[in-house]
Structure formats: C-alpha cells, structure tokens
Amino acid sequence: MSVDGPSGADAPPTPEDSGRHAAVGESAAVGESAAVGESDGVAVPSAAGHPTERKARRQRSAPTIYDVAQAAGVAPSTVSRTFSRPGRVNSETADRIRKVAAELGYRTNPMARALSTTHTNLLALVVPDITNPVYFEIINGVQDEAGEAGYTVLLVDSRESDRRERESLDRALPIVEGIVLGTSRMSDASIRMIAKQKPMVALNRAVREIPSVVPDNARGVRRALEHLGELGHDPVTYLAGPEASWADGMRWRGLREASLELAVHVRRLGPLAPTVAGGVAGAKAWIQAPTTGVIAYNDLVAIGFIRYVTTHGYRVPEDVSVVGYDNIFAADLVTPPLTTVATPRRALGAAAVRNLIAQIKGAHPRGGPPVVVPVKLVERQSTGPAPHQRAVTANQTGSVLPRR
C-alpha cells in the first residue's frame, strides 16, 4: 500500500539541502536524486520527482476496485459484491464487471477480504520434515482434497522440533481457518490448547479430545513380525524412531503384544532419527549383537541400515532380513527391494481434510477414538529364510550354502 505525502524527491528542499546539493554539483556528476543549478545553487527536482513521472508511476500501479467501478460504470460496492457475493449482483452486470476487471488486470485480494469476512480459505498443514518422502503423498492428499473444496494449503515444516512447530503455528493461526497436524512432536496439552483456537485434525497421532486419523500401527508391525517369524527369525530387532514420536510408541507397543502371541522375541534399539543417518546409527549398534531379523521404524531407517551392514560384510537377506514401514517410492528402488508395511498416505491426508472442513462448516469435532486406516505388508527381496532355516533346507536337498 502506498501513501501520498511529501517524502523523497517530492519533499521541498531545506536551506541545508540546497547547500549540500550545490556542493555536490560543483565537485561531482549530478545523480538521479537531484540536479543542481550552477548559477544559484538551488536544487531542482529530478525527472523521478516530476509531476509527469509521478502520474506515470500511478498508472503503472495495480488497478484498484475504484478503477474497475469507474470503467464499468457502477459503484465500488457493486464491484466488491461481484467478487465476494456474486449471487447478490445481476448476472449481466457481474459479467460486465468481470470482463472489465480482466481487461484492466484487476485481481481480488483474498487477505484483505478476509479482514472483514474472517474467511481466508487457508488451511495449515504441519509436517516434521518436508524432505522425508513419507510426507509427499500426505501433502498431495491434503492439497487435492483442499483444492476441490476451494481451500489453499499453507505448508509448515517444523524440522522435528516441537518448539519450532509451536512458534510457526502461533504465526499461522490468525490467517488460517483450520489445521492438519501431521505427525506432531508437540505435547498433547499443547495440541489441545491450539485446538481451542482453530478447528484441528491430528494425523498419525491420536490425541484425546482431538479428531485424529491414524494408520493401523498395531496391525502393521504384527504383520511384519509374523512374516519374519514364519521365515524362522527369532529374536528380531526393532530400530526405533524419534523419542517424541507417537507412532513409534504405538509400533513398539504393538510389537511387544505380538511378540507374546507369536512367541517371537523382540528387542529395541533407539531412539533413532527417522532418516537414513538414523538407520546407519542403528546398524552400528546392531552389529554389536546382531539378530537375523530387523524391523525398522520407517523405510529411510531401513535403507540406512541396509547401506551400512552391506558394506561391513553382511548380506541382505542371506544374513539378515529387513522390513521397513510406509512403502515410500524409494522402497522398490533400493538393492535389494525393501519388504515394507504400506500405509495409504494420500488417503490419510484426504480423510484429515474432509474431517477438518466439516468442522469449519459447523460440524461438532469428533473427539472419540481415532479414525483407523488399514495397512498391508508388501513382500519384496529384503526378507528371506533365517540362516539356520536355509541350513536345514540345504541339508535336506544336498545343496551347498553360500559363504559370507
């Protein structure tokens, strides 16, 4: 927004200014800000401050609602209603106004309109790490569903920091109509406090009194452990995720329960960063007491683990079988292709937005049990029979076992 006033080149020169400009004129080339008369030392406005130039600047500025109103021969209020409440303007008049606006290059300002209507059609999506491929499909699902409903998504990357997450939300709250928290690292109390200010849905996190959408973590890790158990792996190592991760806690809890039911021992290494580097750190700890089966918190951790152990003399799956979680696009590209638990991430994001928009439109928030989305195990080449199982099979068939 520009404000007319005696500033810059438009301000009248003071006696001190005149003397200063005269001195400049005597010793150096004249700049754009002023030209100096050699005979009397009086500062003369430059072309930038000339009335003609000021008029040209105004002509180059963005057209306003008043420009459209004048060109269309209507009141400014009619132009405003055409774009904000089209049903209240005669269709023929509205068409004429829109045509004039297009010719002038006029664009509505949604933020300015929001100041008076409190509707910005903006939703905030918070993710802990935008570089983590697991969030790509979630973001797509959120954006697709929001776009179809006429909303735009403001993406917030908290970088695995609860403090940064809270600070970013504090800045976003005044301009968004609702929030999708994707795998939040904040405490339950902090989440509930924010939910009192704006409609919210928690994704990949169950929070009491907050509508939530989560994958079936217990089912996912049980299928992973069943798969390794059927291949003869016992015990199995779980490479844990971040300490503040709700999903990590649920997966470890599910593994312990499945361990008792399936009679397969499990142990936990971590917490680890949910990254390839976190997988490398987990591999270094695993090597101190290796097991033939490994379940990773996510696919990135699994990939980091495989990368490290294969450079230290271990073969996958001949010596150690590895299962990831999430089925990111890279799971099928690594060597060997990764067995993993697939989560419908796009569906998770879309379900969260549908729930959120329903709240924005007046539906009562559903704060009971979370909406649980099913998962499935995708078997690839990173898992195989445990070494002792292969030995039994080899002895029975008379084949020769490969050497490590």
CSV table of C-alpha atoms in Angstrom, one decimal:
chain,number,residue,atom,x,y,z
A,1,MET,CA,0.0,0.0,0.0
A,2,SER,CA,1.3,3.4,-0.9
A,3,VAL,CA,0.7,6.7,1.0
A,4,ASP,CA,0.9,10.1,-0.8
A,5,GLY,CA,3.0,12.6,1.1
A,6,PRO,CA,6.0,15.0,0.9
A,7,SER,CA,8.6,12.3,1.1
A,8,GLY,CA,11.7,11.5,-1.0
A,9,ALA,CA,12.0,13.5,-4.2
A,10,ASP,CA,8.6,15.2,-3.6
A,11,ALA,CA,9.7,16.9,-0.4
A,12,PRO,CA,10.7,20.6,-0.7
A,13,PRO,CA,14.4,21.2,-0.1
A,14,THR,CA,15.6,22.8,3.0
A,15,PRO,CA,18.3,25.5,3.0
A,16,GLU,CA,20.8,22.8,4.3
A,17,ASP,CA,19.7,20.6,1.4
A,18,SER,CA,20.3,23.4,-1.1
A,19,GLY,CA,23.8,24.0,0.1
A,20,ARG,CA,24.6,20.3,0.1
A,21,HIS,CA,23.3,19.8,-3.4
A,22,ALA,CA,25.2,22.8,-4.6
A,23,ALA,CA,28.4,21.4,-3.2
A,24,VAL,CA,27.7,18.1,-5.0
A,25,GLY,CA,27.1,19.9,-8.2
A,26,GLU,CA,30.5,21.7,-8.0
A,27,SER,CA,32.5,18.6,-7.5
A,28,ALA,CA,30.8,15.5,-9.0
A,29,ALA,CA,28.3,14.4,-11.7
A,30,VAL,CA,24.7,15.1,-10.9
A,31,GLY,CA,22.9,11.9,-9.7
A,32,GLU,CA,19.3,10.9,-10.2
A,33,SER,CA,18.0,12.3,-7.0
A,34,ALA,CA,18.5,16.0,-7.9
A,35,ALA,CA,20.0,18.4,-10.5
A,36,VAL,CA,21.8,21.5,-9.2
A,37,GLY,CA,21.6,24.9,-10.9
A,38,GLU,CA,25.2,26.2,-11.3
A,39,SER,CA,24.1,29.8,-11.2
A,40,ASP,CA,22.2,30.0,-8.0
A,41,GLY,CA,22.7,26.6,-6.3
A,42,VAL,CA,19.0,25.9,-5.9
A,43,ALA,CA,18.0,22.2,-6.0
A,44,VAL,CA,15.8,21.3,-9.0
A,45,PRO,CA,13.5,18.3,-8.8
A,46,SER,CA,14.8,15.4,-11.0
A,47,ALA,CA,12.7,13.5,-13.5
A,48,ALA,CA,11.9,10.9,-10.8
A,49,GLY,CA,10.0,13.6,-8.9
A,50,HIS,CA,8.5,15.4,-11.8
A,51,PRO,CA,4.6,15.5,-11.8
A,52,THR,CA,4.6,13.7,-15.1
A,53,GLU,CA,6.7,10.9,-13.7
A,54,ARG,CA,4.5,10.6,-10.6
A,55,LYS,CA,1.5,10.2,-12.8
A,56,ALA,CA,3.2,7.5,-14.8
A,57,ARG,CA,4.1,5.6,-11.6
A,58,ARG,CA,0.5,5.7,-10.6
A,59,GLN,CA,-0.6,4.5,-14.0
A,60,ARG,CA,1.8,1.5,-13.7
A,61,SER,CA,0.4,0.5,-10.2
A,62,ALA,CA,-2.1,-2.3,-9.9
A,63,PRO,CA,-5.7,-1.3,-10.7
A,64,THR,CA,-8.0,-0.9,-7.8
A,65,ILE,CA,-11.7,-1.6,-7.2
A,66,TYR,CA,-12.3,2.1,-7.9
A,67,ASP,CA,-10.7,1.8,-11.3
A,68,VAL,CA,-12.9,-1.1,-12.2
A,69,ALA,CA,-16.0,0.6,-10.9
A,70,GLN,CA,-15.3,3.8,-13.0
A,71,ALA,CA,-14.6,1.7,-16.2
A,72,ALA,CA,-17.7,-0.4,-15.7
A,73,GLY,CA,-19.9,2.5,-14.8
A,74,VAL,CA,-21.0,1.0,-11.4
A,75,ALA,CA,-20.4,1.7,-7.7
A,76,PRO,CA,-17.3,0.3,-6.0
A,77,SER,CA,-19.7,-1.6,-3.7
A,78,THR,CA,-21.1,-3.4,-6.7
A,79,VAL,CA,-17.7,-4.5,-7.8
A,80,SER,CA,-17.0,-5.8,-4.3
A,81,ARG,CA,-20.2,-7.8,-4.2
A,82,THR,CA,-19.4,-9.2,-7.7
A,83,PHE,CA,-16.3,-10.9,-6.4
A,84,SER,CA,-17.3,-11.6,-2.8
A,85,ARG,CA,-21.0,-12.4,-3.1
A,86,PRO,CA,-21.8,-12.9,-6.8
A,87,GLY,CA,-25.3,-14.1,-6.1
A,88,ARG,CA,-26.3,-10.6,-5.0
A,89,VAL,CA,-25.4,-9.0,-8.3
A,90,ASN,CA,-27.3,-9.1,-11.6
A,91,SER,CA,-25.6,-11.7,-13.8
A,92,GLU,CA,-25.3,-9.4,-16.8
A,93,THR,CA,-23.8,-6.7,-14.6
A,94,ALA,CA,-21.4,-9.2,-12.9
A,95,ASP,CA,-20.3,-10.4,-16.3
A,96,ARG,CA,-19.5,-6.9,-17.5
A,97,ILE,CA,-17.6,-6.1,-14.3
A,98,ARG,CA,-15.5,-9.3,-14.6
A,99,LYS,CA,-14.8,-8.5,-18.2
A,100,VAL,CA,-13.6,-5.0,-17.3
A,101,ALA,CA,-11.6,-6.3,-14.4
A,102,ALA,CA,-9.8,-8.8,-16.7
A,103,GLU,CA,-9.0,-6.1,-19.2
A,104,LEU,CA,-7.5,-3.9,-16.5
A,105,GLY,CA,-5.7,-6.7,-14.9
A,106,TYR,CA,-7.5,-6.4,-11.6
A,107,ARG,CA,-7.1,-9.1,-9.1
A,108,THR,CA,-9.0,-9.6,-5.8
A,109,ASN,CA,-7.0,-9.6,-2.6
A,110,PRO,CA,-8.2,-12.6,-0.5
A,111,MET,CA,-6.3,-11.5,2.6
A,112,ALA,CA,-7.9,-8.0,2.5
A,113,ARG,CA,-11.3,-9.6,2.1
A,114,ALA,CA,-10.5,-11.9,5.0
A,115,LEU,CA,-10.1,-9.0,7.3
A,116,SER,CA,-13.8,-8.2,7.0
A,117,THR,CA,-15.2,-11.7,6.5
A,118,THR,CA,-12.9,-13.8,8.7
A,119,HIS,CA,-12.7,-16.4,5.9
A,120,THR,CA,-9.3,-16.8,4.3
A,121,ASN,CA,-9.9,-20.3,2.7
A,122,LEU,CA,-6.4,-21.2,4.0
A,123,LEU,CA,-5.6,-24.4,5.8
A,124,ALA,CA,-2.3,-25.1,7.6
A,125,LEU,CA,-0.5,-28.5,7.2
A,126,VAL,CA,2.3,-29.1,9.7
A,127,VAL,CA,4.9,-31.8,8.9
A,128,PRO,CA,8.0,-32.6,11.0
A,129,ASP,CA,10.4,-33.0,7.9
A,130,ILE,CA,9.4,-31.9,4.4
A,131,THR,CA,12.4,-33.8,3.0
A,132,ASN,CA,11.1,-37.1,4.3
A,133,PRO,CA,9.4,-38.9,1.4
A,134,VAL,CA,6.7,-40.4,3.6
A,135,TYR,CA,5.1,-36.9,3.7
A,136,PHE,CA,5.0,-36.5,-0.1
A,137,GLU,CA,1.8,-38.5,-0.6
A,138,ILE,CA,0.2,-37.0,2.6
A,139,ILE,CA,0.8,-33.5,1.2
A,140,ASN,CA,-0.6,-34.5,-2.2
A,141,GLY,CA,-3.7,-35.9,-0.5
A,142,VAL,CA,-4.2,-32.8,1.6
A,143,GLN,CA,-3.7,-30.5,-1.3
A,144,ASP,CA,-6.0,-32.4,-3.7
A,145,GLU,CA,-8.9,-32.6,-1.2
A,146,ALA,CA,-8.5,-29.0,0.0
A,147,GLY,CA,-8.3,-27.7,-3.6
A,148,GLU,CA,-11.5,-29.5,-4.6
A,149,ALA,CA,-13.2,-27.7,-1.6
A,150,GLY,CA,-11.8,-24.3,-2.6
A,151,TYR,CA,-9.1,-24.1,0.0
A,152,THR,CA,-5.4,-23.4,-0.3
A,153,VAL,CA,-2.8,-25.2,1.9
A,154,LEU,CA,-0.1,-23.4,3.9
A,155,LEU,CA,2.7,-25.9,4.5
A,156,VAL,CA,4.7,-25.7,7.7
A,157,ASP,CA,8.0,-27.7,8.2
A,158,SER,CA,8.8,-28.0,11.9
A,159,ARG,CA,12.1,-29.8,11.3
A,160,GLU,CA,11.4,-32.3,14.1
A,161,SER,CA,11.3,-29.5,16.7
A,162,ASP,CA,8.3,-29.1,19.0
A,163,ARG,CA,9.4,-25.5,19.7
A,164,ARG,CA,9.6,-24.6,16.0
A,165,GLU,CA,6.2,-26.3,15.4
A,166,ARG,CA,4.5,-24.2,18.1
A,167,GLU,CA,6.1,-20.9,17.0
A,168,SER,CA,5.1,-21.5,13.4
A,169,LEU,CA,1.5,-22.3,14.4
A,170,ASP,CA,1.4,-19.1,16.5
A,171,ARG,CA,2.2,-17.1,13.4
A,172,ALA,CA,-0.2,-19.0,11.2
A,173,LEU,CA,-3.2,-19.1,13.5
A,174,PRO,CA,-4.5,-15.6,12.6
A,175,ILE,CA,-4.7,-16.3,8.9
A,176,VAL,CA,-5.8,-20.0,8.6
A,177,GLU,CA,-9.3,-21.5,9.2
A,178,GLY,CA,-8.1,-24.9,10.3
A,179,ILE,CA,-5.0,-27.1,10.9
A,180,VAL,CA,-3.9,-30.5,9.9
A,181,LEU,CA,-1.2,-31.7,12.3
A,182,GLY,CA,0.9,-34.3,10.5
A,183,THR,CA,2.9,-36.4,13.0
A,184,SER,CA,3.2,-33.6,15.6
A,185,ARG,CA,6.1,-33.5,18.0
A,186,MET,CA,4.2,-31.3,20.5
A,187,SER,CA,2.8,-32.5,23.8
A,188,ASP,CA,-0.9,-33.4,24.0
A,189,ALA,CA,-1.5,-30.4,26.2
A,190,SER,CA,0.0,-28.0,23.6
A,191,ILE,CA,-2.1,-29.6,20.8
A,192,ARG,CA,-5.3,-29.3,22.8
A,193,MET,CA,-4.5,-25.6,23.6
A,194,ILE,CA,-4.2,-24.8,19.9
A,195,ALA,CA,-7.3,-26.8,19.1
A,196,LYS,CA,-9.3,-24.4,21.3
A,197,GLN,CA,-8.4,-21.6,18.9
A,198,LYS,CA,-9.0,-23.2,15.5
A,199,PRO,CA,-10.5,-26.4,14.1
A,200,MET,CA,-7.9,-29.2,14.0
A,201,VAL,CA,-7.3,-32.8,12.9
A,202,ALA,CA,-4.3,-34.8,14.1
A,203,LEU,CA,-2.7,-37.1,11.5
A,204,ASN,CA,-0.6,-40.1,12.5
A,205,ARG,CA,-1.2,-39.1,16.1
A,206,ALA,CA,-4.1,-39.9,18.5
A,207,VAL,CA,-4.8,-37.1,21.0
A,208,ARG,CA,-7.6,-37.2,23.5
A,209,GLU,CA,-10.5,-34.8,22.6
A,210,ILE,CA,-8.9,-34.1,19.2
A,211,PRO,CA,-10.3,-35.7,15.9
A,212,SER,CA,-7.5,-38.0,14.6
A,213,VAL,CA,-6.7,-40.1,11.6
A,214,VAL,CA,-4.1,-42.8,12.0
A,215,PRO,CA,-2.8,-45.9,10.2
A,216,ASP,CA,-3.3,-49.3,11.9
A,217,ASN,CA,0.1,-49.4,13.5
A,218,ALA,CA,-0.5,-52.4,15.7
A,219,ARG,CA,-1.7,-54.4,12.6
A,220,GLY,CA,1.3,-53.3,10.6
A,221,VAL,CA,4.0,-54.3,13.0
A,222,ARG,CA,2.2,-57.6,13.8
A,223,ARG,CA,2.2,-58.5,10.1
A,224,ALA,CA,5.9,-57.7,9.9
A,225,LEU,CA,6.7,-59.8,12.9
A,226,GLU,CA,4.5,-62.7,11.6
A,227,HIS,CA,6.4,-62.6,8.3
A,228,LEU,CA,9.8,-62.8,9.9
A,229,GLY,CA,8.6,-65.4,12.4
A,230,GLU,CA,7.3,-67.6,9.5
A,231,LEU,CA,10.8,-67.3,7.9
A,232,GLY,CA,12.4,-68.6,11.2
A,233,HIS,CA,13.8,-65.3,12.5
A,234,ASP,CA,14.0,-65.2,16.4
A,235,PRO,CA,14.9,-62.9,18.0
A,236,VAL,CA,14.0,-59.8,16.0
A,237,THR,CA,15.4,-56.2,16.5
A,238,TYR,CA,13.2,-53.1,16.3
A,239,LEU,CA,15.1,-50.0,15.1
A,240,ALA,CA,13.0,-47.3,17.0
A,241,GLY,CA,12.1,-43.9,15.8
A,242,PRO,CA,12.2,-40.5,17.5
A,243,GLU,CA,11.6,-40.3,21.2
A,244,ALA,CA,8.7,-37.8,20.8
A,245,SER,CA,7.0,-39.9,18.1
A,246,TRP,CA,3.6,-41.2,19.0
A,247,ALA,CA,3.7,-43.6,16.1
A,248,ASP,CA,6.9,-45.1,17.4
A,249,GLY,CA,5.4,-45.7,20.8
A,250,MET,CA,2.4,-47.4,19.2
A,251,ARG,CA,4.6,-49.6,17.0
A,252,TRP,CA,6.8,-50.7,19.8
A,253,ARG,CA,3.7,-51.5,21.9
A,254,GLY,CA,2.2,-53.5,19.1
A,255,LEU,CA,5.4,-55.4,18.6
A,256,ARG,CA,5.6,-56.4,22.3
A,257,GLU,CA,2.0,-57.6,22.3
A,258,ALA,CA,2.6,-59.5,19.0
A,259,SER,CA,5.8,-61.0,20.4
A,260,LEU,CA,3.9,-62.7,23.3
A,261,GLU,CA,1.2,-64.0,20.9
A,262,LEU,CA,3.6,-65.3,18.3
A,263,ALA,CA,6.3,-66.5,20.7
A,264,VAL,CA,9.0,-64.4,18.8
A,265,HIS,CA,11.4,-62.4,21.0
A,266,VAL,CA,11.9,-58.7,20.1
A,267,ARG,CA,14.4,-56.1,21.4
A,268,ARG,CA,14.5,-52.4,20.8
A,269,LEU,CA,17.4,-50.2,19.7
A,270,GLY,CA,16.9,-46.4,19.8
A,271,PRO,CA,15.6,-43.8,19.8
A,272,LEU,CA,16.9,-43.0,16.3
A,273,ALA,CA,16.4,-40.2,13.9
A,274,PRO,CA,13.8,-41.1,11.2
A,275,THR,CA,16.4,-40.8,8.5
A,276,VAL,CA,19.0,-42.7,6.5
A,277,ALA,CA,21.6,-41.4,9.0
A,278,GLY,CA,19.4,-42.8,11.8
A,279,GLY,CA,19.5,-46.2,10.1
A,280,VAL,CA,23.2,-46.1,10.0
A,281,ALA,CA,23.4,-45.3,13.7
A,282,GLY,CA,21.1,-48.2,14.4
A,283,ALA,CA,23.2,-50.6,12.3
A,284,LYS,CA,26.3,-49.7,14.2
A,285,ALA,CA,24.5,-50.6,17.5
A,286,TRP,CA,23.0,-53.8,15.9
A,287,ILE,CA,26.4,-55.1,14.8
A,288,GLN,CA,27.4,-55.3,18.5
A,289,ALA,CA,24.8,-58.1,19.0
A,290,PRO,CA,23.3,-58.9,15.6
A,291,THR,CA,19.9,-60.7,15.0
A,292,THR,CA,18.8,-62.3,11.8
A,293,GLY,CA,15.6,-60.2,11.6
A,294,VAL,CA,15.1,-56.4,11.8
A,295,ILE,CA,12.0,-54.2,11.7
A,296,ALA,CA,12.7,-50.5,11.1
A,297,TYR,CA,10.6,-47.6,12.3
A,298,ASN,CA,10.3,-46.4,8.7
A,299,ASP,CA,11.8,-47.1,5.2
A,300,LEU,CA,14.5,-44.5,5.5
A,301,VAL,CA,15.9,-46.1,8.7
A,302,ALA,CA,15.7,-49.5,6.9
A,303,ILE,CA,17.6,-48.2,3.9
A,304,GLY,CA,20.3,-46.6,6.1
A,305,PHE,CA,20.6,-49.9,8.0
A,306,ILE,CA,21.0,-51.9,4.8
A,307,ARG,CA,23.5,-49.5,3.3
A,308,TYR,CA,25.8,-49.8,6.4
A,309,VAL,CA,25.6,-53.5,7.0
A,310,THR,CA,26.2,-54.5,3.4
A,311,THR,CA,29.4,-52.5,3.4
A,312,HIS,CA,30.5,-54.4,6.5
A,313,GLY,CA,30.3,-57.9,5.3
A,314,TYR,CA,26.6,-58.8,5.8
A,315,ARG,CA,24.3,-59.9,3.0
A,316,VAL,CA,20.6,-59.0,2.8
A,317,PRO,CA,18.6,-61.2,3.1
A,318,GLU,CA,21.0,-64.1,3.4
A,319,ASP,CA,22.4,-63.0,6.8
A,320,VAL,CA,19.8,-60.5,7.9
A,321,SER,CA,16.2,-59.9,6.8
A,322,VAL,CA,14.9,-56.3,6.9
A,323,VAL,CA,11.4,-54.9,7.0
A,324,GLY,CA,10.6,-51.2,6.6
A,325,TYR,CA,7.5,-49.2,7.2
A,326,ASP,CA,5.5,-46.8,5.0
A,327,ASN,CA,6.3,-48.1,1.5
A,328,ILE,CA,7.8,-44.9,0.2
A,329,PHE,CA,8.7,-44.7,-3.6
A,330,ALA,CA,12.4,-45.5,-2.8
A,331,ALA,CA,11.5,-48.8,-1.2
A,332,ASP,CA,11.2,-50.5,-4.6
A,333,LEU,CA,14.4,-48.8,-5.9
A,334,VAL,CA,17.0,-49.9,-3.4
A,335,THR,CA,19.0,-53.1,-3.6
A,336,PRO,CA,17.5,-55.5,-2.6
A,337,PRO,CA,14.0,-54.1,-3.0
A,338,LEU,CA,12.6,-53.5,0.5
A,339,THR,CA,9.9,-55.5,2.2
A,340,THR,CA,7.7,-53.0,4.0
A,341,VAL,CA,4.4,-52.1,5.6
A,342,ALA,CA,2.4,-50.0,3.2
A,343,THR,CA,0.3,-47.1,4.6
A,344,PRO,CA,-2.3,-45.3,2.4
A,345,ARG,CA,-0.7,-41.9,3.0
A,346,ARG,CA,-2.7,-40.0,0.3
A,347,ALA,CA,-5.9,-41.4,1.8
A,348,LEU,CA,-4.8,-40.3,5.3
A,349,GLY,CA,-4.3,-36.7,4.1
A,350,ALA,CA,-7.6,-36.6,2.2
A,351,ALA,CA,-9.5,-38.0,5.2
A,352,ALA,CA,-8.0,-35.5,7.5
A,353,VAL,CA,-9.0,-32.6,5.3
A,354,ARG,CA,-12.6,-33.8,4.9
A,355,ASN,CA,-12.9,-34.0,8.6
A,356,LEU,CA,-11.4,-30.6,9.1
A,357,ILE,CA,-13.6,-28.8,6.5
A,358,ALA,CA,-16.7,-30.4,8.1
A,359,GLN,CA,-15.6,-28.8,11.4
A,360,ILE,CA,-15.0,-25.4,9.7
A,361,LYS,CA,-18.6,-25.6,8.3
A,362,GLY,CA,-20.0,-26.2,11.8
A,363,ALA,CA,-19.8,-30.0,12.4
A,364,HIS,CA,-19.1,-30.9,16.0
A,365,PRO,CA,-15.5,-32.2,16.4
A,366,ARG,CA,-15.3,-35.9,16.8
A,367,GLY,CA,-13.0,-36.4,19.8
A,368,GLY,CA,-13.5,-40.1,20.4
A,369,PRO,CA,-11.4,-43.0,19.1
A,370,PRO,CA,-9.3,-42.0,16.0
A,371,VAL,CA,-10.3,-43.0,12.5
A,372,VAL,CA,-8.0,-46.0,11.7
A,373,VAL,CA,-6.9,-46.6,8.1
A,374,PRO,CA,-5.9,-50.2,7.2
A,375,VAL,CA,-2.3,-51.1,6.2
A,376,LYS,CA,-0.8,-54.1,4.4
A,377,LEU,CA,2.6,-55.9,4.1
A,378,VAL,CA,4.4,-55.7,0.8
A,379,GLU,CA,6.8,-58.5,0.4
A,380,ARG,CA,10.0,-57.9,-1.6
A,381,GLN,CA,13.5,-59.3,-1.7
A,382,SER,CA,14.9,-57.8,1.6
A,383,THR,CA,13.5,-60.7,3.6
A,384,GLY,CA,14.2,-64.4,3.3
A,385,PRO,CA,14.6,-67.6,5.4
A,386,ALA,CA,16.8,-67.3,8.5
A,387,PRO,CA,20.3,-68.7,8.1
A,388,HIS,CA,19.6,-71.8,10.2
A,389,GLN,CA,16.4,-72.4,8.2
A,390,ARG,CA,18.4,-72.3,5.0
A,391,ALA,CA,20.9,-74.7,6.5
A,392,VAL,CA,18.2,-77.2,7.3
A,393,THR,CA,16.8,-76.9,3.8
A,394,ALA,CA,20.2,-77.2,2.3
A,395,ASN,CA,21.0,-80.4,4.3
A,396,GLN,CA,17.7,-81.9,3.2
A,397,THR,CA,18.3,-81.2,-0.5
A,398,GLY,CA,22.1,-81.7,-0.6
A,399,SER,CA,22.7,-78.1,-1.9
A,400,VAL,CA,25.8,-76.1,-1.0
A,401,LEU,CA,25.2,-73.0,1.2
A,402,PRO,CA,26.8,-69.7,0.1
A,403,ARG,CA,29.6,-68.4,2.3
A,404,ARG,CA,29.6,-65.0,3.8
